Amino acid sequence: MIRLFVPNDLSAGAGVVPTVDQSRYLTQVMRLGVGAELFLFNGRDGEWRTTIIESTKRGCLLKAEEQVRPMEFGPDLDLIIAMVKRSRVETIVEKAAELGARRVRLTQTRRTNVDFLKLGRLDAIAIEAAEQTGRLDVPTIDDPMKLDKILDGWDADRKLIFCDEGGDARGMTESLSGTSAPAAILIGPEGGFAPEERERLRSLPFVIPVSLGPRILRADTAAIAAMTLWQAAVGDWR
Ligand code: SAM
């Protein structure tokens, strides 16, 4: 069944006018007409069985019929990624949505060499991935922020899992034992973390430095591996 994310409030009988792209997708790509059913979710009201009640060249009108799943969120996991080249960030955002991250925070570190990314496009990638996965929310994509600023404003209740390519950290699974959500995973840039950044991170009480094995992984591979290990050890894969 088709699932679409909409910003509208969802309740019994609520009318929803999908975007032009969503209308085109429903009527021209999926060739659905009046009476056809799909699911809508908005990240607040759960999932709703919905019917197409009008369909014209200008677009279609949907009506929410019944809630089929109450609102629920996955484990509280953030992913903090140093800005790497656009195609890799897009892959990381898609995988973060699939692997259950609640929020993706872009960060500028000493060695990031990318300073601009189209956030609108990243939001669209996150929505499309969320629609495909069955989750009831869409991960938020935060504007880029310097790593020092993120650490200055850190909520100490949230553990920061620091993926440290330096080679002297314990393995991730071993390091995660006894930890729980909320948590965040930090992935560095292609050039890695600068020594002063590693020093600051390792001096912070909420930071857990971890190794992802003896080989240096690309940032996107490291992000996928770390989220996978976290979900298996602490999250909703247990
Ligand atoms: N240029 C760096 C180097 O040669 O040491 C590699 C950086 S790596 C491409 C990008 C990020 O992925 C790292 O900053 C780290 O956060 C993560 N990463 C990659 N391999 C890792 C490993 N074996 N253990 C822990 N983190 C790793």
Short mmCIF file of C-alpha atoms and ligand atoms in Angstrom, two decimals:
data_model
loop_
_atom_site.label_atom_id
_atom_site.label_comp_id
_atom_site.label_asym_id
_atom_site.label_seq_id
_atom_site.Cartn_x
_atom_site.Cartn_y
_atom_site.Cartn_z
CA MET A 1 0.00 0.00 0.00
CA ILE A 2 1.27 3.49 -0.85
CA ARG A 3 2.39 5.62 2.10
CA LEU A 4 2.72 9.38 1.82
CA PHE A 5 4.04 11.91 4.33
CA VAL A 6 1.90 15.05 4.66
CA PRO A 7 2.25 18.09 6.99
CA ASN A 8 -1.50 18.25 7.61
CA ASP A 9 -3.18 17.27 10.89
CA LEU A 10 -4.83 13.87 10.44
CA SER A 11 -8.19 12.93 12.00
CA ALA A 12 -11.33 11.09 10.89
CA GLY A 13 -12.84 12.84 7.88
CA ALA A 14 -9.96 15.29 7.49
CA GLY A 15 -9.51 16.48 3.92
CA VAL A 16 -5.94 16.58 2.61
CA VAL A 17 -4.76 18.27 -0.61
CA PRO A 18 -1.51 16.53 -1.56
CA THR A 19 1.31 18.40 -3.29
CA VAL A 20 1.32 18.60 -7.11
CA ASP A 21 4.13 16.01 -7.18
CA GLN A 22 2.23 13.69 -4.83
CA SER A 23 -0.96 14.07 -6.94
CA ARG A 24 0.99 13.33 -10.11
CA TYR A 25 2.57 10.28 -8.42
CA LEU A 26 -0.81 8.92 -7.30
CA THR A 27 -2.80 9.52 -10.45
CA GLN A 28 -0.24 9.35 -13.27
CA VAL A 29 2.53 7.09 -11.97
CA MET A 30 0.45 4.74 -9.81
CA ARG A 31 -2.70 5.32 -11.93
CA LEU A 32 -5.00 5.54 -8.93
CA GLY A 33 -8.47 7.07 -9.21
CA VAL A 34 -11.40 8.06 -7.02
CA GLY A 35 -12.07 5.39 -4.36
CA ALA A 36 -8.48 4.13 -4.26
CA GLU A 37 -6.87 3.81 -0.82
CA LEU A 38 -3.46 4.75 0.52
CA PHE A 39 -1.87 5.51 3.90
CA LEU A 40 -0.93 8.98 5.19
CA PHE A 41 1.31 9.89 8.13
CA ASN A 42 2.55 13.24 9.49
CA GLY A 43 4.94 12.38 12.31
CA ARG A 44 2.31 13.34 14.94
CA ASP A 45 -1.01 11.52 14.46
CA GLY A 46 0.08 8.00 13.50
CA GLU A 47 -0.92 6.35 10.23
CA TRP A 48 -4.32 6.81 8.55
CA ARG A 49 -6.13 4.76 5.90
CA THR A 50 -7.13 7.38 3.35
CA THR A 51 -9.30 7.50 0.22
CA ILE A 52 -9.00 9.54 -2.97
CA ILE A 53 -12.36 11.37 -3.11
CA GLU A 54 -11.67 13.74 -6.01
CA SER A 55 -9.25 13.57 -8.93
CA THR A 56 -8.94 16.22 -11.65
CA LYS A 57 -6.17 17.46 -13.99
CA ARG A 58 -5.33 20.06 -11.31
CA GLY A 59 -4.80 17.42 -8.62
CA CYS A 60 -6.65 15.21 -6.21
CA LEU A 61 -8.32 15.46 -2.81
CA LEU A 62 -7.84 12.85 -0.09
CA LYS A 63 -10.00 12.00 2.93
CA ALA A 64 -8.60 10.41 6.08
CA GLU A 65 -10.88 7.53 7.07
CA GLU A 66 -9.44 5.72 10.11
CA GLN A 67 -6.24 5.55 12.13
CA VAL A 68 -4.59 2.21 11.45
CA ARG A 69 -1.46 2.78 13.61
CA PRO A 70 -1.17 5.06 16.66
CA MET A 71 1.82 7.40 16.77
CA GLU A 72 5.03 5.84 17.98
CA PHE A 73 8.70 6.74 17.62
CA GLY A 74 11.76 4.53 17.31
CA PRO A 75 14.63 4.74 19.82
CA ASP A 76 15.99 8.25 20.42
CA LEU A 77 19.10 8.19 18.21
CA ASP A 78 20.75 11.22 16.58
CA LEU A 79 23.37 10.99 13.85
CA ILE A 80 25.98 13.77 13.70
CA ILE A 81 27.93 13.77 10.45
CA ALA A 82 30.77 16.00 9.35
CA MET A 83 29.89 17.50 6.00
CA VAL A 84 31.37 15.31 3.27
CA LYS A 85 30.67 15.52 -0.44
CA ARG A 86 26.99 15.87 -1.43
CA SER A 87 26.44 12.38 -2.87
CA ARG A 88 27.77 10.72 0.31
CA VAL A 89 25.70 12.98 2.59
CA GLU A 90 22.60 12.12 0.54
CA THR A 91 23.36 8.40 0.97
CA ILE A 92 23.94 8.87 4.71
CA VAL A 93 20.62 10.74 5.13
CA GLU A 94 18.72 8.01 3.25
CA LYS A 95 20.33 5.28 5.36
CA ALA A 96 19.78 7.25 8.58
CA ALA A 97 16.04 7.32 7.78
CA GLU A 98 16.04 3.59 7.02
CA LEU A 99 18.10 2.68 10.10
CA GLY A 100 15.88 4.67 12.46
CA ALA A 101 17.80 7.84 13.33
CA ARG A 102 15.42 10.52 14.73
CA ARG A 103 17.60 13.48 13.75
CA VAL A 104 20.57 14.11 11.45
CA ARG A 105 22.87 16.95 12.48
CA LEU A 106 25.36 18.26 9.92
CA THR A 107 28.58 19.52 11.44
CA GLN A 108 31.62 21.50 10.36
CA THR A 109 34.89 20.21 11.81
CA ARG A 110 38.47 21.41 11.32
CA ARG A 111 38.93 19.20 8.26
CA THR A 112 35.52 19.46 6.58
CA ASN A 113 35.98 20.87 3.09
CA VAL A 114 32.30 21.17 2.20
CA ASP A 115 30.45 24.25 3.43
CA PHE A 116 27.14 24.11 1.54
CA LEU A 117 24.50 21.45 1.10
CA LYS A 118 20.94 21.85 -0.22
CA LEU A 119 18.98 21.05 2.95
CA GLY A 120 15.67 21.02 1.02
CA ARG A 121 16.95 18.12 -1.06
CA LEU A 122 18.10 16.28 2.08
CA ASP A 123 14.62 16.70 3.58
CA ALA A 124 13.07 15.25 0.41
CA ILE A 125 15.43 12.25 0.60
CA ALA A 126 14.55 11.70 4.27
CA ILE A 127 10.79 11.86 3.52
CA GLU A 128 11.03 9.41 0.60
CA ALA A 129 13.06 6.95 2.71
CA ALA A 130 10.66 7.28 5.67
CA GLU A 131 7.68 6.60 3.37
CA GLN A 132 9.41 3.41 2.18
CA THR A 133 10.42 2.12 5.63
CA GLY A 134 7.02 2.17 7.33
CA ARG A 135 8.18 4.50 10.12
CA LEU A 136 5.63 7.09 11.37
CA ASP A 137 8.01 10.03 11.53
CA VAL A 138 10.65 11.62 9.31
CA PRO A 139 14.13 12.34 10.68
CA THR A 140 14.78 16.05 11.00
CA ILE A 141 17.85 17.44 9.21
CA ASP A 142 19.45 20.23 11.23
CA ASP A 143 21.31 23.15 9.69
CA PRO A 144 25.11 22.75 9.72
CA MET A 145 26.77 23.75 13.01
CA LYS A 146 30.40 23.85 14.10
CA LEU A 147 31.37 20.77 16.19
CA ASP A 148 32.60 22.95 19.08
CA LYS A 149 29.22 24.68 19.23
CA ILE A 150 27.38 21.35 19.25
CA LEU A 151 29.56 20.16 22.13
CA ASP A 152 29.17 23.47 24.03
CA GLY A 153 25.36 23.03 24.05
CA TRP A 154 25.34 19.26 24.68
CA ASP A 155 22.58 17.66 26.78
CA ALA A 156 24.61 15.46 29.16
CA ASP A 157 21.76 12.91 29.38
CA ARG A 158 22.53 11.91 25.80
CA LYS A 159 25.55 9.67 25.26
CA LEU A 160 27.79 10.68 22.35
CA ILE A 161 29.18 7.63 20.54
CA PHE A 162 32.39 9.02 18.98
CA CYS A 163 33.51 6.89 16.01
CA ASP A 164 37.23 7.36 16.42
CA GLU A 165 39.41 6.14 13.57
CA GLY A 166 42.52 6.66 15.74
CA GLY A 167 42.74 2.93 16.38
CA ASP A 168 43.02 2.93 20.19
CA ALA A 169 39.30 2.84 21.02
CA ARG A 170 37.45 -0.31 22.16
CA GLY A 171 35.14 -2.06 19.74
CA MET A 172 31.66 -0.51 19.41
CA THR A 173 29.59 -3.48 20.62
CA GLU A 174 31.73 -3.89 23.73
CA SER A 175 31.64 -0.11 24.39
CA LEU A 176 27.85 0.05 24.08
CA SER A 177 27.07 -2.54 26.72
CA GLY A 178 25.09 -1.01 29.56
CA THR A 179 24.26 2.12 27.57
CA SER A 180 20.77 3.14 26.41
CA ALA A 181 18.90 5.84 24.43
CA PRO A 182 19.02 8.80 24.12
CA ALA A 183 22.25 8.61 22.17
CA ALA A 184 24.04 10.22 19.25
CA ILE A 185 26.62 8.82 16.84
CA LEU A 186 29.42 11.11 15.58
CA ILE A 187 31.10 10.47 12.21
CA GLY A 188 34.07 12.55 11.03
CA PRO A 189 35.02 13.92 7.61
CA GLU A 190 37.06 12.13 4.95
CA GLY A 191 40.15 13.80 6.42
CA GLY A 192 39.32 12.53 9.92
CA PHE A 193 39.24 14.48 13.19
CA ALA A 194 42.04 16.93 14.04
CA PRO A 195 44.14 16.00 17.14
CA GLU A 196 42.66 18.86 19.20
CA GLU A 197 39.13 17.73 18.33
CA ARG A 198 39.89 14.15 19.38
CA GLU A 199 41.44 15.45 22.61
CA ARG A 200 38.37 17.56 23.45
CA LEU A 201 35.96 14.74 22.59
CA ARG A 202 37.82 12.23 24.72
CA SER A 203 37.85 14.66 27.69
CA LEU A 204 34.05 14.92 27.82
CA PRO A 205 32.14 12.73 30.34
CA PHE A 206 29.24 11.93 27.97
CA VAL A 207 31.52 10.76 25.13
CA ILE A 208 32.14 7.06 24.39
CA PRO A 209 35.00 6.63 21.86
CA VAL A 210 34.51 3.51 19.73
CA SER A 211 36.36 1.65 17.01
CA LEU A 212 34.60 0.27 13.93
CA GLY A 213 37.35 -2.26 13.35
CA PRO A 214 40.92 -2.20 11.96
CA ARG A 215 40.08 -0.80 8.51
CA ILE A 216 39.43 2.87 7.78
CA LEU A 217 35.88 3.13 6.46
CA ARG A 218 34.47 5.86 4.25
CA ALA A 219 32.23 8.24 6.19
CA ASP A 220 29.03 6.80 4.69
CA THR A 221 30.07 3.22 5.39
CA ALA A 222 31.07 4.18 8.93
CA ALA A 223 27.69 5.85 9.53
CA ILE A 224 25.76 2.80 8.31
CA ALA A 225 27.95 0.38 10.29
CA ALA A 226 27.66 2.42 13.51
CA MET A 227 23.87 2.85 13.29
CA THR A 228 23.52 -0.89 12.58
CA LEU A 229 25.61 -1.87 15.60
CA TRP A 230 23.74 0.60 17.83
CA GLN A 231 20.28 -0.65 16.78
CA ALA A 232 21.39 -4.27 17.30
CA ALA A 233 22.99 -3.62 20.70
CA VAL A 234 20.81 -0.84 22.19
CA GLY A 235 17.98 -0.02 19.80
CA ASP A 236 14.89 -1.75 18.37
CA TRP A 237 16.65 -4.67 16.68
CA ARG A 238 17.21 -6.48 19.95
N1 SAM B 1 41.14 10.18 6.87
C1 SAM B 1 40.89 9.49 8.05
C2 SAM B 1 42.04 8.63 8.35
O1 SAM B 1 42.67 8.28 7.37
O2 SAM B 1 42.26 8.34 9.53
C3 SAM B 1 39.67 8.61 7.83
C4 SAM B 1 38.43 9.30 8.10
S1 SAM B 1 37.09 8.24 7.78
C5 SAM B 1 37.08 8.31 6.07
C6 SAM B 1 35.69 9.23 8.21
C7 SAM B 1 35.13 8.96 9.59
O3 SAM B 1 34.57 7.64 9.64
C8 SAM B 1 36.11 8.99 10.71
O4 SAM B 1 36.36 10.32 11.15
C9 SAM B 1 35.39 8.16 11.78
O5 SAM B 1 34.43 8.94 12.45
C10 SAM B 1 34.72 7.09 10.94
N2 SAM B 1 35.54 5.87 10.82
C11 SAM B 1 36.04 5.33 9.70
N3 SAM B 1 36.68 4.18 9.96
C12 SAM B 1 36.61 3.99 11.30
C13 SAM B 1 37.07 2.98 12.20
N4 SAM B 1 37.75 1.92 11.75
N5 SAM B 1 36.80 3.10 13.52
C14 SAM B 1 36.09 4.18 13.98
N6 SAM B 1 35.61 5.17 13.19
C15 SAM B 1 35.86 5.07 11.87
#
